[in-house]
Every structure is written in C-alpha cells, then in structure tokens.
C-alpha cells in the first residue's frame, strides 16, 4: 500500500509505438527517484510495448506498475504501400478507440489519490481528452509530454507567426512545408485535444539542451507562461549486455564486421513502402558494396499481433546472395534498434527521422542518412542535416510518394559509410554522443532538468 506521504506518477502514452516506448523509458527515469510509476494503456498496447521493450530490464524495476485495460474491439485496415500521404492512416481507428481508456483511467487516478499526497499524470499531448477528468481530483495535476523536439515546435509557431525575420532565418527559410505530413483525420484528432490542455501544469520534452539548447530557449521565449523541462534522451545511453543466448542474430552478425562499416536501414513502425521502392532500395544497397542490416517489415497495424502481415518481395535470390557474400542481412521482424545502433560495427543509419530514431542514433554516436516520410520527420531531417550537421540527405521532403532510384540510394550509402565527408560527420556524431552522455550524468544539463522536475512534483505545498 502506498504511504500517505507519497507522490505517485501515472503515465499515459499515445497508442503508437514511438510514443509507448518513450514513456516507458521515462517511467524508468522517474522510478529511479523512488517514486512509484503507473503505466497505463490498452491490453493490446501494453503487450506491444512489453514485447518490443529494449535497452534495460523492465522486470528489474519493481516500482513500475503496468495497468492494462481491455477496450472494445476496433478494426484497422491494412497499411497502403501506394498511399500518396505516408501518415499511417490505418492506425486512426486505434487512436480513436483510446477514448475508452478515459473511464478506467479516472477510476485508477481516484483510487491512487486516496493514499497518495499527490497524483502526477504525465500524458501524451494526444491523450489530453482521455485524462481530462483529473480536474475533479483535488490532489491530482497533469503534465503534457511532447513527443518531438524543440526545433520542430519552435518552427511550427514560427510558421503560425507568418515566418517573421529571425536570427535563424537562414535555417528556418529552408524548412519544408508541413502540407501532406498528416492526414485530415489526424489533424482533427489533434485539434480535439486542444481544449483539454488548459489545466496542464507544464510540459516535458524528450530532448536535451546538449542537442538543441538554443531552440529550447527560443521556444521558452514564446511560451514564458509555461513550465518546461528538457529531460531527454529518455532512452539509456549505455546498453546493458545480454547473455549471448538472448542476443538477436543480427548482433552476432555485427560482431564479425569491422568498426563503423555497416549501415543500418530502418524506416520505423509507421512507414509502408511500395514494392517498387523496396526493389530500388535492395539494388542500391547491394550495388553500394557496403555492409548493411535492413529491417524490412510492413508498417504496424492497429493490433500488431494479427497474423496477416504483408511480406515484401525482394529480387530473385537476393537474400541468399547477400548472406553468402557476407554483405548484408535482412531482418523481417522486430529488431533491437538501440542495440544495433550501440554496436561498434554500425557506422550509419538510413532512417525516416522519427524523433525516437534520431535520439537513439545521436545517443549512440551514429550519423543519419535522412529520408523523412510524414509528421515531424521532414523538420527533424533539417535539424539533423542543416543544424547539427550529423547526416546526409537521401531524399528531401515532398508530400507525394516519389520513387527514390537505386543509384541515388547507392551513392548516399557510399557517402555516409565510405567517404571523407562521412568520416567527418561521424566524428561530429561521436562528439555529440559524449555531450549527451554528460548531459544525463549527475550534474549534467538533462539530469539537472529532471532533478528540477522531480523537486517540483514532490514539493510540500
């Protein structure tokens, strides 16, 4: 039973993999202060988050309590590889179904409030409507989790202000439009959350001043009335070693490769590529002559445990050929991305530039070949290539479904892995990793911000 002097945290992630994982990582950080954390989601999404969890041992943290609530069934269509907009519209029915968490979440918060001095709800921006009833619990308060970076949010507000002249105009003027980054349904869903944000007590960002302190300061200048904390990266910056029998096969393959010689290729959990694009990637990777690990899997469906999953075709004999030549490896299922990026043999990451992937890559000192698909990804790519200079462009953002030819992919891989320019980018990536590690260590900027947040939520008044 919780002590009556206790502060208890309730974590409410959005129902998509990148969001589920970030708040699970944050649960670890907060529980390390001897604060109990209650992680809440649907039965399906708790199973999803648990099965894909990586980087630390969830079972070793007995202060993290997982609550899974069954909700009515929902039907999600299969991902469309030929859709013009790459936003994962197939997940929208699952997102809409999150409304069914409202009642059981309120019951949990009410129950915890009876024995805790304060109940602190940390919820994804996109779950504001689900947590709205906390206002009727006298000792409860809420904090918004923003799942992307300060650069994106500052640029978003800069757009709303009509793109005025700014000190960073040379960078900001190069920003791609957000048109085509989201579906109309997702925009409407986000707008529905707005009305429930006014009672929030502050915002948490999974970013670090070591990465983008300048833009965090600019963002704060636009929102001086809000408490904000940059406490990332949430993911561990050092990965614990698993016993050999628990390691994924691709890690054992990496053990036999030279340092910084392998490009890791993955486009996240929400990207669905056309057959033609997959063929072009296959040819480009092989013709580059560079070593690679390619996670080739379809985008998530609303329930990732349904068996009917599209298996993309590769050129005839391709997998056997690259394995026999010891050039590459195809991973068809879930891959341990943090562990792959942390491996000494990994020298680059061809990525969709989801913020999770960007942070994990920066945390491990791995440069990025950027290929944004939707949402915040196009502007994340600008942050990586133009601001931080930690990568190269595979494809500039366009709202259509344009084919990237195999020769272009081949040249991008060669540039990142096997050129002087790639070596210089890698040096910058390694230097930033050092700064990030310092930022999350005792006395570092991210750790101090986390300490500040903990002091705030455990205050006596």
CSV table of C-alpha atoms in Angstrom, one decimal:
chain,number,residue,atom,x,y,z
A,1,UNK,CA,0.0,0.0,0.0
A,2,UNK,CA,1.3,3.4,-0.9
A,3,UNK,CA,2.3,5.7,2.1
A,4,UNK,CA,0.2,8.7,2.7
A,5,UNK,CA,3.2,11.0,2.1
A,6,UNK,CA,3.9,9.6,-1.3
A,7,UNK,CA,3.8,11.2,-4.7
A,8,UNK,CA,2.6,8.8,-7.4
A,9,UNK,CA,3.0,9.2,-11.1
A,10,UNK,CA,0.6,8.0,-13.7
A,11,UNK,CA,2.0,7.6,-17.3
A,12,UNK,CA,-0.5,7.8,-20.2
A,13,UNK,CA,1.1,7.2,-23.6
A,14,UNK,CA,-0.5,7.6,-27.0
A,15,UNK,CA,-1.3,4.4,-28.8
A,16,UNK,CA,1.6,4.2,-31.3
A,17,UNK,CA,4.9,2.5,-30.8
A,18,UNK,CA,7.2,5.6,-30.8
A,19,UNK,CA,5.0,7.1,-28.0
A,20,UNK,CA,4.6,3.9,-26.0
A,21,UNK,CA,8.4,3.4,-25.9
A,22,UNK,CA,9.3,6.9,-24.9
A,23,UNK,CA,7.0,7.0,-21.8
A,24,UNK,CA,8.2,3.5,-20.8
A,25,UNK,CA,11.7,4.9,-20.8
A,26,UNK,CA,10.6,7.9,-18.8
A,27,UNK,CA,9.0,5.6,-16.3
A,28,UNK,CA,12.4,4.1,-15.6
A,29,UNK,CA,13.9,7.6,-15.1
A,30,UNK,CA,11.2,8.7,-12.6
A,31,UNK,CA,11.1,5.4,-10.7
A,32,UNK,CA,14.8,5.8,-10.1
A,33,UNK,CA,13.9,8.6,-7.6
A,34,UNK,CA,11.9,6.1,-5.6
A,35,UNK,CA,8.7,7.3,-7.0
A,36,UNK,CA,6.1,4.7,-7.9
A,37,UNK,CA,5.0,4.9,-11.6
A,38,UNK,CA,1.8,3.5,-13.0
A,39,UNK,CA,2.0,2.9,-16.8
A,40,UNK,CA,-1.5,2.8,-18.4
A,41,UNK,CA,-2.7,1.6,-21.8
A,42,UNK,CA,-4.9,-0.9,-23.5
A,43,UNK,CA,-4.4,-4.6,-23.2
A,44,UNK,CA,-3.1,-4.8,-26.8
A,45,UNK,CA,-0.7,-1.9,-26.5
A,46,UNK,CA,0.7,-3.0,-23.1
A,47,UNK,CA,1.5,-6.3,-24.8
A,48,UNK,CA,3.0,-4.4,-27.7
A,49,UNK,CA,5.2,-2.1,-25.5
A,50,UNK,CA,6.4,-5.0,-23.4
A,51,UNK,CA,7.3,-7.3,-26.4
A,52,UNK,CA,9.3,-4.5,-28.1
A,53,UNK,CA,10.9,-3.1,-25.0
A,54,UNK,CA,14.7,-2.8,-25.2
A,55,UNK,CA,17.8,-1.3,-23.6
A,56,UNK,CA,17.0,-2.1,-19.9
A,57,UNK,CA,15.3,-4.8,-17.9
A,58,UNK,CA,11.7,-3.8,-17.2
A,59,UNK,CA,11.2,-6.7,-14.7
A,60,UNK,CA,14.1,-5.4,-12.5
A,61,UNK,CA,12.1,-2.2,-11.7
A,62,UNK,CA,9.5,-3.2,-9.1
A,63,UNK,CA,8.4,0.5,-8.8
A,64,UNK,CA,6.9,0.5,-12.2
A,65,UNK,CA,3.3,-0.9,-12.2
A,66,UNK,CA,1.7,-1.7,-15.5
A,67,UNK,CA,-2.1,-1.4,-15.9
A,68,UNK,CA,-3.7,-2.9,-19.0
A,69,UNK,CA,-7.4,-2.1,-19.7
A,70,UNK,CA,-9.4,-4.0,-22.3
A,71,UNK,CA,-11.3,-1.8,-24.6
A,72,UNK,CA,-13.9,-2.6,-27.3
A,73,UNK,CA,-12.5,-4.1,-30.5
A,74,UNK,CA,-11.6,-1.8,-33.4
A,75,UNK,CA,-11.0,-2.6,-37.0
A,76,UNK,CA,-7.8,-1.2,-38.6
A,77,UNK,CA,-7.3,-1.6,-42.4
A,78,UNK,CA,-4.0,-2.9,-43.8
A,79,UNK,CA,-1.3,-0.3,-44.5
A,80,UNK,CA,-1.4,1.0,-48.0
A,81,UNK,CA,2.0,0.9,-49.6
A,82,UNK,CA,0.9,3.1,-52.5
A,83,UNK,CA,-0.8,5.9,-50.5
A,84,UNK,CA,0.2,9.4,-51.5
A,85,UNK,CA,0.3,10.5,-47.9
A,86,UNK,CA,2.7,8.3,-45.8
A,87,UNK,CA,1.0,9.2,-42.5
A,88,UNK,CA,-0.2,5.8,-41.0
A,89,UNK,CA,-4.0,6.3,-41.5
A,90,UNK,CA,-4.5,2.6,-40.9
A,91,UNK,CA,-3.9,3.3,-37.2
A,92,UNK,CA,-6.6,6.0,-36.8
A,93,UNK,CA,-9.3,3.6,-35.6
A,94,UNK,CA,-6.9,2.5,-32.8
A,95,UNK,CA,-6.2,6.2,-31.9
A,96,UNK,CA,-9.9,6.9,-31.9
A,97,UNK,CA,-10.5,3.9,-29.6
A,98,UNK,CA,-8.3,5.5,-26.9
A,99,UNK,CA,-11.4,7.3,-25.7
A,100,UNK,CA,-12.4,4.0,-24.0
A,101,UNK,CA,-9.4,4.5,-21.6
A,102,UNK,CA,-11.0,7.6,-20.1
A,103,UNK,CA,-13.2,5.9,-17.5
A,104,UNK,CA,-10.8,3.2,-16.2
A,105,UNK,CA,-8.0,5.8,-16.1
A,106,UNK,CA,-10.2,8.1,-13.9
A,107,UNK,CA,-11.0,5.2,-11.6
A,108,UNK,CA,-7.3,4.5,-11.2
A,109,UNK,CA,-6.4,8.1,-10.5
A,110,UNK,CA,-9.2,8.4,-8.0
A,111,UNK,CA,-8.1,5.2,-6.3
A,112,UNK,CA,-4.4,6.3,-6.1
A,113,UNK,CA,-5.5,9.8,-4.8
A,114,UNK,CA,-6.9,8.2,-1.7
A,115,UNK,CA,-3.5,7.1,-0.4
A,116,UNK,CA,-1.1,9.5,-2.2
A,117,UNK,CA,-0.3,13.0,-1.2
A,118,UNK,CA,-0.2,14.0,-4.9
A,119,UNK,CA,-1.0,12.1,-8.1
A,120,UNK,CA,1.0,13.4,-11.1
A,121,UNK,CA,-0.3,12.5,-14.5
A,122,UNK,CA,2.1,12.6,-17.4
A,123,UNK,CA,0.2,12.2,-20.6
A,124,UNK,CA,1.0,12.4,-24.3
A,125,UNK,CA,-0.3,15.6,-25.9
A,126,UNK,CA,-2.6,13.4,-28.0
A,127,UNK,CA,-4.2,11.8,-24.9
A,128,UNK,CA,-5.4,15.1,-23.3
A,129,UNK,CA,-9.1,14.2,-23.8
A,130,UNK,CA,-8.5,10.8,-22.1
A,131,UNK,CA,-7.1,12.3,-18.9
A,132,UNK,CA,-9.5,15.3,-18.7
A,133,UNK,CA,-11.3,14.2,-15.6
A,134,UNK,CA,-8.3,14.6,-13.4
A,135,UNK,CA,-9.5,18.2,-12.7
A,136,UNK,CA,-12.2,16.8,-10.3
A,137,UNK,CA,-9.5,15.1,-8.2
A,138,UNK,CA,-8.2,17.7,-5.7
A,139,UNK,CA,-4.7,16.3,-5.3
A,140,UNK,CA,-4.1,15.5,-9.0
A,141,UNK,CA,-2.2,17.5,-11.6
A,142,UNK,CA,-1.2,16.9,-15.1
A,143,UNK,CA,1.9,17.4,-17.4
A,144,UNK,CA,2.0,17.3,-21.2
A,145,UNK,CA,4.5,15.1,-22.8
A,146,UNK,CA,5.6,16.5,-26.2
A,147,UNK,CA,6.9,13.6,-28.2
A,148,UNK,CA,9.2,15.6,-30.5
A,149,UNK,CA,11.8,18.3,-30.3
A,150,UNK,CA,12.0,22.0,-29.5
A,151,UNK,CA,13.3,22.8,-33.0
A,152,UNK,CA,10.1,21.3,-34.5
A,153,UNK,CA,7.8,23.2,-32.1
A,154,UNK,CA,9.6,26.5,-32.5
A,155,UNK,CA,9.4,26.2,-36.3
A,156,UNK,CA,5.7,25.3,-36.0
A,157,UNK,CA,5.0,28.5,-34.0
A,158,UNK,CA,7.3,30.5,-36.3
A,159,UNK,CA,5.0,29.3,-39.2
A,160,UNK,CA,1.9,30.4,-37.3
A,161,UNK,CA,3.5,33.9,-36.8
A,162,UNK,CA,3.9,34.3,-40.6
A,163,UNK,CA,7.6,33.3,-40.7
A,164,UNK,CA,8.9,36.7,-39.4
A,165,UNK,CA,12.6,37.6,-39.8
A,166,UNK,CA,14.6,35.8,-37.1
A,167,UNK,CA,18.2,35.2,-36.1
A,168,UNK,CA,17.9,31.7,-37.6
A,169,UNK,CA,16.2,32.8,-40.8
A,170,UNK,CA,18.9,31.1,-43.0
A,171,UNK,CA,17.9,27.7,-41.5
A,172,UNK,CA,14.2,28.4,-40.9
A,173,UNK,CA,13.7,29.6,-44.5
A,174,UNK,CA,14.8,26.2,-45.7
A,175,UNK,CA,12.1,24.4,-43.7
A,176,UNK,CA,9.8,22.2,-45.8
A,177,UNK,CA,6.0,22.9,-45.6
A,178,UNK,CA,4.0,20.7,-43.3
A,179,UNK,CA,1.5,20.1,-46.0
A,180,UNK,CA,1.0,16.4,-46.6
A,181,UNK,CA,2.7,15.5,-43.3
A,182,UNK,CA,-0.6,14.5,-41.6
A,183,UNK,CA,-3.9,13.1,-42.7
A,184,UNK,CA,-7.1,15.2,-42.3
A,185,UNK,CA,-8.4,12.8,-39.6
A,186,UNK,CA,-5.2,13.0,-37.6
A,187,UNK,CA,-5.3,16.9,-37.7
A,188,UNK,CA,-8.9,16.8,-36.5
A,189,UNK,CA,-7.9,14.3,-33.7
A,190,UNK,CA,-5.1,16.6,-32.6
A,191,UNK,CA,-7.4,19.7,-32.6
A,192,UNK,CA,-9.9,17.8,-30.3
A,193,UNK,CA,-7.1,17.6,-27.6
A,194,UNK,CA,-6.6,21.4,-27.5
A,195,UNK,CA,-9.5,22.2,-25.3
A,196,UNK,CA,-8.3,19.9,-22.5
A,197,UNK,CA,-4.7,21.3,-22.3
A,198,UNK,CA,-5.5,24.5,-20.4
A,199,UNK,CA,-5.4,22.8,-17.0
A,200,UNK,CA,-1.9,21.4,-17.5
A,201,UNK,CA,0.9,22.3,-15.1
A,202,UNK,CA,3.7,22.1,-17.6
A,203,UNK,CA,5.4,20.3,-20.5
A,204,UNK,CA,8.1,17.6,-20.7
A,205,UNK,CA,10.3,17.2,-23.7
A,206,UNK,CA,12.3,14.2,-24.7
A,207,UNK,CA,15.3,16.3,-25.8
A,208,UNK,CA,18.4,17.8,-24.3
A,209,UNK,CA,20.0,21.2,-24.2
A,210,UNK,CA,23.1,19.5,-25.2
A,211,UNK,CA,21.4,18.8,-28.6
A,212,UNK,CA,19.2,21.9,-29.1
A,213,UNK,CA,19.5,24.3,-26.2
A,214,UNK,CA,19.3,27.3,-28.4
A,215,UNK,CA,15.9,26.2,-29.8
A,216,UNK,CA,14.6,25.2,-26.4
A,217,UNK,CA,15.4,28.7,-25.2
A,218,UNK,CA,13.7,30.3,-28.2
A,219,UNK,CA,10.6,28.1,-27.6
A,220,UNK,CA,10.5,29.1,-24.0
A,221,UNK,CA,10.6,32.8,-25.0
A,222,UNK,CA,7.4,32.1,-27.0
A,223,UNK,CA,5.7,30.3,-24.0
A,224,UNK,CA,7.1,32.1,-21.0
A,225,UNK,CA,3.9,31.3,-19.0
A,226,UNK,CA,4.5,27.6,-19.2
A,227,UNK,CA,6.8,25.4,-17.1
A,228,UNK,CA,9.0,23.4,-19.4
A,229,UNK,CA,11.7,20.7,-18.8
A,230,UNK,CA,14.1,19.2,-21.4
A,231,UNK,CA,15.0,15.9,-19.7
A,232,UNK,CA,16.0,13.7,-22.6
A,233,UNK,CA,17.1,11.5,-24.0
A,234,UNK,CA,14.8,9.1,-22.1
A,235,UNK,CA,16.4,6.0,-23.7
A,236,UNK,CA,19.5,4.7,-22.0
A,237,UNK,CA,22.8,5.9,-23.4
A,238,UNK,CA,24.6,2.8,-22.5
A,239,UNK,CA,23.0,-0.6,-23.2
A,240,UNK,CA,23.3,-3.5,-20.7
A,241,UNK,CA,24.9,-6.6,-22.1
A,242,UNK,CA,22.5,-9.5,-22.6
A,243,UNK,CA,23.6,-13.2,-22.3
A,244,UNK,CA,24.7,-14.5,-25.7
A,245,UNK,CA,21.7,-16.8,-26.0
A,246,UNK,CA,19.4,-13.8,-25.6
A,247,UNK,CA,21.0,-11.6,-28.3
A,248,UNK,CA,19.4,-11.1,-31.6
A,249,UNK,CA,21.0,-12.9,-34.6
A,250,UNK,CA,21.8,-9.6,-36.3
A,251,UNK,CA,24.0,-8.6,-33.3
A,252,UNK,CA,26.1,-11.7,-33.7
A,253,UNK,CA,26.4,-10.9,-37.4
A,254,UNK,CA,27.6,-7.4,-36.5
A,255,UNK,CA,30.2,-9.0,-34.2
A,256,UNK,CA,32.1,-10.2,-37.3
A,257,UNK,CA,32.1,-6.8,-39.1
A,258,UNK,CA,34.7,-4.1,-39.0
A,259,UNK,CA,34.2,-1.0,-36.9
A,260,UNK,CA,31.8,1.6,-38.5
A,261,UNK,CA,31.5,-0.5,-41.6
A,262,UNK,CA,27.7,-1.3,-41.5
A,263,UNK,CA,24.8,0.9,-42.4
A,264,UNK,CA,21.6,0.1,-40.5
A,265,UNK,CA,18.4,0.7,-42.6
A,266,UNK,CA,15.1,1.0,-41.0
A,267,UNK,CA,12.1,3.2,-41.6
A,268,UNK,CA,10.3,2.8,-38.3
A,269,UNK,CA,6.9,1.3,-37.3
A,270,UNK,CA,4.6,3.5,-39.3
A,271,UNK,CA,6.2,3.5,-42.8
A,272,UNK,CA,4.8,1.4,-45.6
A,273,UNK,CA,6.9,1.3,-48.8
A,274,UNK,CA,5.8,0.4,-52.3
A,275,UNK,CA,7.1,-2.8,-53.9
A,276,UNK,CA,8.9,-0.6,-56.5
A,277,UNK,CA,10.6,1.4,-53.8
A,278,UNK,CA,11.7,-1.8,-51.9
A,279,UNK,CA,13.2,-3.2,-55.1
A,280,UNK,CA,15.2,0.1,-55.6
A,281,UNK,CA,16.5,0.0,-52.0
A,282,UNK,CA,17.6,-3.6,-52.4
A,283,UNK,CA,19.5,-2.8,-55.6
A,284,UNK,CA,21.0,0.3,-54.2
A,285,UNK,CA,22.3,-1.4,-51.1
A,286,UNK,CA,23.8,-4.3,-52.9
A,287,UNK,CA,25.4,-2.1,-55.6
A,288,UNK,CA,27.0,0.2,-52.9
A,289,UNK,CA,29.3,-2.6,-51.9
A,290,UNK,CA,28.9,-1.6,-48.3
A,291,UNK,CA,27.8,-3.9,-45.4
A,292,UNK,CA,24.2,-3.4,-44.2
A,293,UNK,CA,21.4,-4.6,-41.9
A,294,UNK,CA,18.0,-3.8,-43.4
A,295,UNK,CA,14.8,-4.1,-41.3
A,296,UNK,CA,12.3,-4.9,-43.9
A,297,UNK,CA,8.8,-5.0,-42.3
A,298,UNK,CA,5.5,-3.5,-43.1
A,299,UNK,CA,4.0,-0.7,-41.0
A,300,UNK,CA,2.2,-1.5,-37.8
A,301,UNK,CA,-1.5,-2.4,-37.9
A,302,UNK,CA,-3.8,-1.4,-35.0
A,303,UNK,CA,-3.1,-4.8,-33.5
A,304,UNK,CA,0.4,-5.9,-34.3
A,305,UNK,CA,-0.3,-9.4,-33.2
A,306,UNK,CA,-2.7,-10.3,-36.0
A,307,UNK,CA,-1.0,-12.7,-38.3
A,308,UNK,CA,-2.0,-11.4,-41.7
A,309,UNK,CA,1.1,-9.3,-42.5
A,310,UNK,CA,2.4,-8.3,-45.9
A,311,UNK,CA,5.8,-9.8,-46.7
A,312,UNK,CA,7.6,-7.7,-49.3
A,313,UNK,CA,9.3,-9.4,-52.2
A,314,UNK,CA,13.0,-8.9,-53.0
A,315,UNK,CA,14.8,-9.5,-56.2
A,316,UNK,CA,15.2,-13.2,-57.1
A,317,UNK,CA,17.8,-14.9,-54.9
A,318,UNK,CA,18.7,-11.6,-53.2
A,319,UNK,CA,18.7,-12.7,-49.5
A,320,UNK,CA,20.8,-15.8,-50.2
A,321,UNK,CA,23.2,-13.8,-52.3
A,322,UNK,CA,23.9,-11.1,-49.8
A,323,UNK,CA,24.3,-13.6,-47.0
A,324,UNK,CA,26.6,-15.8,-49.0
A,325,UNK,CA,28.7,-12.7,-49.9
A,326,UNK,CA,28.6,-11.7,-46.2
A,327,UNK,CA,27.5,-8.2,-47.4
A,328,UNK,CA,24.2,-7.9,-45.6
A,329,UNK,CA,21.3,-9.2,-43.5
A,330,UNK,CA,17.6,-8.8,-43.9
A,331,UNK,CA,15.6,-8.7,-40.6
A,332,UNK,CA,11.9,-9.3,-41.3
A,333,UNK,CA,10.5,-8.9,-37.8
A,334,UNK,CA,11.2,-6.6,-34.9
A,335,UNK,CA,14.8,-5.6,-34.5
A,336,UNK,CA,16.6,-4.4,-31.3
A,337,UNK,CA,17.4,-0.9,-32.7
A,338,UNK,CA,19.1,0.5,-29.6
A,339,UNK,CA,21.5,-2.5,-29.5
A,340,UNK,CA,22.2,-2.3,-33.2
A,341,UNK,CA,23.0,1.5,-33.0
A,342,UNK,CA,25.2,0.9,-30.0
A,343,UNK,CA,27.3,-1.8,-31.7
A,344,UNK,CA,30.8,-0.7,-32.7
A,345,UNK,CA,30.3,-2.0,-36.2
A,346,UNK,CA,27.4,0.3,-37.0
A,347,UNK,CA,28.6,3.3,-38.9
A,348,UNK,CA,25.4,4.9,-40.2
A,349,UNK,CA,21.6,4.8,-40.1
A,350,UNK,CA,19.3,5.3,-43.1
A,351,UNK,CA,16.2,6.5,-41.3
A,352,UNK,CA,12.7,8.0,-41.7
A,353,UNK,CA,13.8,10.5,-38.9
A,354,UNK,CA,11.2,9.8,-36.4
A,355,UNK,CA,12.3,11.6,-33.2
A,356,UNK,CA,12.8,8.3,-31.3
A,357,UNK,CA,15.2,7.1,-34.0
A,358,UNK,CA,17.0,10.4,-34.2
A,359,UNK,CA,17.6,10.5,-30.4
A,360,UNK,CA,18.7,6.9,-30.3
A,361,UNK,CA,21.1,7.4,-33.2
A,362,UNK,CA,22.5,10.6,-31.6
A,363,UNK,CA,22.8,8.9,-28.2
A,364,UNK,CA,24.9,6.2,-29.8
A,365,UNK,CA,27.1,8.5,-31.9
A,366,UNK,CA,25.7,7.2,-35.3
A,367,UNK,CA,25.2,9.6,-38.2
A,368,UNK,CA,22.0,9.5,-40.2
A,369,UNK,CA,21.1,9.3,-43.9
A,370,UNK,CA,17.7,11.1,-43.8
A,371,UNK,CA,14.6,10.0,-45.7
A,372,UNK,CA,11.5,11.6,-43.9
A,373,UNK,CA,8.1,10.2,-44.5
A,374,UNK,CA,5.5,12.2,-42.5
A,375,UNK,CA,4.6,14.1,-39.3
A,376,UNK,CA,7.6,15.8,-37.7
A,377,UNK,CA,10.1,13.8,-39.7
A,378,UNK,CA,10.8,16.4,-42.5
A,379,UNK,CA,11.8,19.0,-40.0
A,380,UNK,CA,13.7,16.5,-37.9
A,381,UNK,CA,15.7,15.8,-41.0
A,382,UNK,CA,16.5,19.5,-41.3
A,383,UNK,CA,17.7,19.6,-37.7
A,384,UNK,CA,19.9,16.6,-38.3
A,385,UNK,CA,21.5,17.7,-41.6
A,386,UNK,CA,21.4,21.6,-41.6
A,387,UNK,CA,21.6,22.5,-37.9
A,388,UNK,CA,23.5,19.7,-36.2
A,389,UNK,CA,25.3,18.5,-39.4
A,390,UNK,CA,25.1,14.9,-38.3
A,391,UNK,CA,23.9,13.4,-41.6
A,392,UNK,CA,23.3,13.5,-45.3
A,393,UNK,CA,20.1,13.7,-47.3
A,394,UNK,CA,18.8,10.6,-49.1
A,395,UNK,CA,15.5,12.3,-50.0
A,396,UNK,CA,14.3,15.8,-49.4
A,397,UNK,CA,10.7,16.0,-48.2
A,398,UNK,CA,8.0,16.1,-50.8
A,399,UNK,CA,4.3,15.4,-49.9
A,400,UNK,CA,3.9,12.9,-52.7
A,401,UNK,CA,5.1,9.3,-52.9
A,402,UNK,CA,8.1,9.9,-55.2
A,403,UNK,CA,10.4,7.0,-56.1
A,404,UNK,CA,14.0,7.2,-55.0
A,405,UNK,CA,16.1,5.5,-57.6
A,406,UNK,CA,18.6,2.8,-56.7
A,407,UNK,CA,21.6,4.8,-57.9
A,408,UNK,CA,20.7,7.6,-55.6
A,409,UNK,CA,20.5,5.2,-52.7
A,410,UNK,CA,23.8,3.6,-53.6
A,411,UNK,CA,25.5,6.9,-53.7
A,412,UNK,CA,24.1,8.0,-50.4
A,413,UNK,CA,25.3,4.8,-48.7
A,414,UNK,CA,28.8,5.2,-50.1
A,415,UNK,CA,28.9,8.8,-49.0
A,416,UNK,CA,27.9,8.1,-45.4
A,417,UNK,CA,30.0,4.9,-44.9
A,418,UNK,CA,32.9,5.2,-47.2
A,419,UNK,CA,34.0,8.8,-47.8
A,420,UNK,CA,35.9,11.5,-46.1
A,421,UNK,CA,32.7,13.5,-45.7
A,422,UNK,CA,31.1,10.6,-44.0
A,423,UNK,CA,34.1,10.2,-41.6
A,424,UNK,CA,33.8,13.9,-40.7
A,425,UNK,CA,30.1,13.6,-40.0
A,426,UNK,CA,30.8,10.5,-37.9
A,427,UNK,CA,33.3,12.5,-35.8
A,428,UNK,CA,30.7,15.1,-35.1
A,429,UNK,CA,28.2,12.4,-34.2
A,430,UNK,CA,30.6,10.8,-31.7
A,431,UNK,CA,31.4,14.2,-30.2
A,432,UNK,CA,27.7,14.8,-29.6
A,433,UNK,CA,27.3,11.4,-28.1
A,434,UNK,CA,29.9,12.4,-25.5
A,435,UNK,CA,28.0,15.6,-24.8
A,436,UNK,CA,24.7,13.7,-24.5
A,437,UNK,CA,26.2,11.2,-22.1
A,438,UNK,CA,27.5,14.1,-19.9
A,439,UNK,CA,24.0,15.7,-20.0
A,440,UNK,CA,22.3,12.7,-18.5
A,441,UNK,CA,25.0,12.0,-15.9
A,442,UNK,CA,24.9,13.6,-12.4
A,443,UNK,CA,25.3,17.3,-12.7
A,444,UNK,CA,24.6,17.3,-16.5
A,445,UNK,CA,22.0,19.6,-18.1
A,446,UNK,CA,19.4,17.0,-18.7
A,447,UNK,CA,19.9,15.4,-15.3
A,448,UNK,CA,19.5,18.8,-13.6
A,449,UNK,CA,16.3,19.5,-15.5
A,450,UNK,CA,15.0,16.1,-14.4
A,451,UNK,CA,16.0,16.8,-10.8
A,452,UNK,CA,14.1,20.1,-11.1
A,453,UNK,CA,11.0,18.4,-12.4
A,454,UNK,CA,11.2,15.8,-9.5
A,455,UNK,CA,11.7,18.6,-7.0
A,456,UNK,CA,8.6,20.3,-8.5
A,457,UNK,CA,6.3,17.4,-8.3
A,458,UNK,CA,7.5,16.4,-4.8
A,459,UNK,CA,7.2,19.9,-3.4
A,460,UNK,CA,5.5,20.2,0.0
A,461,UNK,CA,2.8,22.8,-0.8
